[in-house]
């Protein structure tokens, strides 16, 4: 009995990435639309641009992961993780700006 | 995609130092760690979205309370994002060294924090009604 599921793991991971990135971009777009002042609009636009860049990076990485899986090479990508954390914090900054 | 970088490594020097020790773990474990991080980030995004909603709800809540709550939710979301990153890094390092995974320190923070926030919100709404 084979327990490996080489196809499903990268797919689930790629879907989790696209869910998260879409949520970031959607929240950013909503803030661009609803921001009452210029600083909020600029910060929210930065979140949208960063989310788009992250999505491009993940698309490239998912092809990497698919090929890396049988060989057992490292699948971790600290850059994507750090970009995601940074964008979430930037969005928190947008919320603080919108409050005032 | 250049031929000079081996597949799987992300290239940069500082990212190599970040995950310096040990060997590459089973890719499935790295992916599971990544999905857990992303689930925490979505939790953080939900908190931040709550902050954004409160920030824009000018008709529902009066000014000083609205700002305090909005900034509080946004700061809570940012904190969860930072803790999620720290946990991802510690788990990935433990995987590389084949050590025991770090304990889930984030879950109690979230549940106590949200329960407390719910009570504060309820009192605030009843007081300012």
JSON list of N, CA, C and O in Angstrom, two decimals, chain B residues 3 5 18 34-36 38 45 51 54 62 68 73 80 91 101 105 108-110 115 120 124:
[
{"chain": "B", "resi": 3, "resn": "UNK", "atom": "N", "xyz": [19.58, 28.01, -15.22]},
{"chain": "B", "resi": 3, "resn": "UNK", "atom": "CA", "xyz": [20.14, 26.67, -15.02]},
{"chain": "B", "resi": 3, "resn": "UNK", "atom": "C", "xyz": [21.13, 26.64, -13.85]},
{"chain": "B", "resi": 3, "resn": "UNK", "atom": "O", "xyz": [21.49, 25.58, -13.36]},
{"chain": "B", "resi": 5, "resn": "UNK", "atom": "N", "xyz": [20.79, 27.93, -10.72]},
{"chain": "B", "resi": 5, "resn": "UNK", "atom": "CA", "xyz": [20.25, 27.64, -9.39]},
{"chain": "B", "resi": 5, "resn": "UNK", "atom": "C", "xyz": [19.62, 26.25, -9.38]},
{"chain": "B", "resi": 5, "resn": "UNK", "atom": "O", "xyz": [18.82, 25.93, -10.26]},
{"chain": "B", "resi": 18, "resn": "UNK", "atom": "N", "xyz": [18.90, 31.47, 7.04]},
{"chain": "B", "resi": 18, "resn": "UNK", "atom": "CA", "xyz": [17.68, 31.36, 7.85]},
{"chain": "B", "resi": 18, "resn": "UNK", "atom": "C", "xyz": [17.36, 29.90, 8.17]},
{"chain": "B", "resi": 18, "resn": "UNK", "atom": "O", "xyz": [16.93, 29.58, 9.28]},
{"chain": "B", "resi": 34, "resn": "UNK", "atom": "N", "xyz": [3.78, 24.89, 5.64]},
{"chain": "B", "resi": 34, "resn": "UNK", "atom": "CA", "xyz": [3.40, 26.07, 4.88]},
{"chain": "B", "resi": 34, "resn": "UNK", "atom": "C", "xyz": [1.88, 26.29, 4.94]},
{"chain": "B", "resi": 34, "resn": "UNK", "atom": "O", "xyz": [1.41, 27.42, 5.15]},
{"chain": "B", "resi": 35, "resn": "UNK", "atom": "N", "xyz": [1.11, 25.20, 4.80]},
{"chain": "B", "resi": 35, "resn": "UNK", "atom": "CA", "xyz": [-0.36, 25.35, 4.83]},
{"chain": "B", "resi": 35, "resn": "UNK", "atom": "C", "xyz": [-0.83, 25.78, 6.21]},
{"chain": "B", "resi": 35, "resn": "UNK", "atom": "O", "xyz": [-1.78, 26.56, 6.32]},
{"chain": "B", "resi": 36, "resn": "UNK", "atom": "N", "xyz": [-0.15, 25.28, 7.28]},
{"chain": "B", "resi": 36, "resn": "UNK", "atom": "CA", "xyz": [-0.52, 25.71, 8.62]},
{"chain": "B", "resi": 36, "resn": "UNK", "atom": "C", "xyz": [-0.26, 27.21, 8.79]},
{"chain": "B", "resi": 36, "resn": "UNK", "atom": "O", "xyz": [-1.09, 27.94, 9.33]},
{"chain": "B", "resi": 38, "resn": "UNK", "atom": "N", "xyz": [-0.26, 29.40, 6.42]},
{"chain": "B", "resi": 38, "resn": "UNK", "atom": "CA", "xyz": [-1.26, 30.14, 5.64]},
{"chain": "B", "resi": 38, "resn": "UNK", "atom": "C", "xyz": [-2.60, 30.17, 6.35]},
{"chain": "B", "resi": 38, "resn": "UNK", "atom": "O", "xyz": [-3.31, 31.19, 6.30]},
{"chain": "B", "resi": 45, "resn": "UNK", "atom": "N", "xyz": [-5.82, 37.73, 8.85]},
{"chain": "B", "resi": 45, "resn": "UNK", "atom": "CA", "xyz": [-6.53, 38.59, 7.89]},
{"chain": "B", "resi": 45, "resn": "UNK", "atom": "C", "xyz": [-7.98, 38.80, 8.32]},
{"chain": "B", "resi": 45, "resn": "UNK", "atom": "O", "xyz": [-8.53, 39.89, 8.14]},
{"chain": "B", "resi": 51, "resn": "UNK", "atom": "N", "xyz": [-11.06, 44.74, 11.93]},
{"chain": "B", "resi": 51, "resn": "UNK", "atom": "CA", "xyz": [-10.57, 46.09, 12.26]},
{"chain": "B", "resi": 51, "resn": "UNK", "atom": "C", "xyz": [-10.95, 47.10, 11.19]},
{"chain": "B", "resi": 51, "resn": "UNK", "atom": "O", "xyz": [-11.39, 48.21, 11.50]},
{"chain": "B", "resi": 54, "resn": "UNK", "atom": "N", "xyz": [-14.65, 47.83, 11.47]},
{"chain": "B", "resi": 54, "resn": "UNK", "atom": "CA", "xyz": [-14.92, 48.73, 12.59]},
{"chain": "B", "resi": 54, "resn": "UNK", "atom": "C", "xyz": [-14.48, 50.15, 12.26]},
{"chain": "B", "resi": 54, "resn": "UNK", "atom": "O", "xyz": [-15.16, 51.13, 12.61]},
{"chain": "B", "resi": 62, "resn": "UNK", "atom": "N", "xyz": [-19.60, 55.04, 18.19]},
{"chain": "B", "resi": 62, "resn": "UNK", "atom": "CA", "xyz": [-19.12, 56.41, 18.33]},
{"chain": "B", "resi": 62, "resn": "UNK", "atom": "C", "xyz": [-17.59, 56.47, 18.31]},
{"chain": "B", "resi": 62, "resn": "UNK", "atom": "O", "xyz": [-16.92, 55.47, 18.52]},
{"chain": "B", "resi": 68, "resn": "UNK", "atom": "N", "xyz": [-10.45, 52.85, 19.03]},
{"chain": "B", "resi": 68, "resn": "UNK", "atom": "CA", "xyz": [-9.73, 51.93, 19.91]},
{"chain": "B", "resi": 68, "resn": "UNK", "atom": "C", "xyz": [-9.94, 50.48, 19.45]},
{"chain": "B", "resi": 68, "resn": "UNK", "atom": "O", "xyz": [-8.98, 49.71, 19.33]},
{"chain": "B", "resi": 73, "resn": "UNK", "atom": "N", "xyz": [-8.14, 45.48, 16.99]},
{"chain": "B", "resi": 73, "resn": "UNK", "atom": "CA", "xyz": [-8.30, 44.31, 16.13]},
{"chain": "B", "resi": 73, "resn": "UNK", "atom": "C", "xyz": [-7.15, 44.23, 15.11]},
{"chain": "B", "resi": 73, "resn": "UNK", "atom": "O", "xyz": [-6.60, 43.14, 14.88]},
{"chain": "B", "resi": 80, "resn": "UNK", "atom": "N", "xyz": [-0.81, 38.19, 15.40]},
{"chain": "B", "resi": 80, "resn": "UNK", "atom": "CA", "xyz": [-1.01, 36.80, 14.97]},
{"chain": "B", "resi": 80, "resn": "UNK", "atom": "C", "xyz": [-0.13, 36.50, 13.76]},
{"chain": "B", "resi": 80, "resn": "UNK", "atom": "O", "xyz": [0.48, 35.42, 13.66]},
{"chain": "B", "resi": 91, "resn": "UNK", "atom": "N", "xyz": [9.21, 25.62, 13.30]},
{"chain": "B", "resi": 91, "resn": "UNK", "atom": "CA", "xyz": [8.81, 24.29, 12.84]},
{"chain": "B", "resi": 91, "resn": "UNK", "atom": "C", "xyz": [9.72, 23.81, 11.72]},
{"chain": "B", "resi": 91, "resn": "UNK", "atom": "O", "xyz": [10.17, 22.66, 11.71]},
{"chain": "B", "resi": 101, "resn": "UNK", "atom": "N", "xyz": [8.63, 19.00, 17.30]},
{"chain": "B", "resi": 101, "resn": "UNK", "atom": "CA", "xyz": [8.08, 20.25, 16.81]},
{"chain": "B", "resi": 101, "resn": "UNK", "atom": "C", "xyz": [7.73, 21.16, 17.99]},
{"chain": "B", "resi": 101, "resn": "UNK", "atom": "O", "xyz": [7.42, 20.68, 19.08]},
{"chain": "B", "resi": 105, "resn": "UNK", "atom": "N", "xyz": [1.86, 27.45, 20.79]},
{"chain": "B", "resi": 105, "resn": "UNK", "atom": "CA", "xyz": [1.73, 28.56, 21.74]},
{"chain": "B", "resi": 105, "resn": "UNK", "atom": "C", "xyz": [0.67, 29.56, 21.29]},
{"chain": "B", "resi": 105, "resn": "UNK", "atom": "O", "xyz": [0.19, 30.36, 22.09]},
{"chain": "B", "resi": 108, "resn": "UNK", "atom": "N", "xyz": [-3.87, 29.10, 22.35]},
{"chain": "B", "resi": 108, "resn": "UNK", "atom": "CA", "xyz": [-4.50, 29.68, 23.55]},
{"chain": "B", "resi": 108, "resn": "UNK", "atom": "C", "xyz": [-4.58, 31.19, 23.49]},
{"chain": "B", "resi": 108, "resn": "UNK", "atom": "O", "xyz": [-5.59, 31.77, 23.95]},
{"chain": "B", "resi": 109, "resn": "UNK", "atom": "N", "xyz": [-3.56, 31.86, 22.91]},
{"chain": "B", "resi": 109, "resn": "UNK", "atom": "CA", "xyz": [-3.60, 33.32, 22.78]},
{"chain": "B", "resi": 109, "resn": "UNK", "atom": "C", "xyz": [-4.85, 33.73, 22.02]},
{"chain": "B", "resi": 109, "resn": "UNK", "atom": "O", "xyz": [-5.60, 34.63, 22.42]},
{"chain": "B", "resi": 110, "resn": "UNK", "atom": "N", "xyz": [-5.08, 33.02, 20.90]},
{"chain": "B", "resi": 110, "resn": "UNK", "atom": "CA", "xyz": [-6.23, 33.34, 20.06]},
{"chain": "B", "resi": 110, "resn": "UNK", "atom": "C", "xyz": [-7.54, 33.10, 20.81]},
{"chain": "B", "resi": 110, "resn": "UNK", "atom": "O", "xyz": [-8.43, 33.97, 20.84]},
{"chain": "B", "resi": 115, "resn": "UNK", "atom": "N", "xyz": [-12.18, 35.43, 23.15]},
{"chain": "B", "resi": 115, "resn": "UNK", "atom": "CA", "xyz": [-13.23, 35.40, 24.17]},
{"chain": "B", "resi": 115, "resn": "UNK", "atom": "C", "xyz": [-13.27, 36.72, 24.93]},
{"chain": "B", "resi": 115, "resn": "UNK", "atom": "O", "xyz": [-14.35, 37.31, 25.13]},
{"chain": "B", "resi": 120, "resn": "UNK", "atom": "N", "xyz": [-15.62, 42.30, 25.82]},
{"chain": "B", "resi": 120, "resn": "UNK", "atom": "CA", "xyz": [-15.39, 43.76, 25.79]},
{"chain": "B", "resi": 120, "resn": "UNK", "atom": "C", "xyz": [-16.32, 44.42, 24.78]},
{"chain": "B", "resi": 120, "resn": "UNK", "atom": "O", "xyz": [-16.96, 45.44, 25.06]},
{"chain": "B", "resi": 124, "resn": "UNK", "atom": "N", "xyz": [-19.16, 47.12, 25.55]},
{"chain": "B", "resi": 124, "resn": "UNK", "atom": "CA", "xyz": [-19.05, 48.41, 24.88]},
{"chain": "B", "resi": 124, "resn": "UNK", "atom": "C", "xyz": [-20.34, 48.74, 24.14]},
{"chain": "B", "resi": 124, "resn": "UNK", "atom": "O", "xyz": [-20.84, 49.87, 24.19]}
]
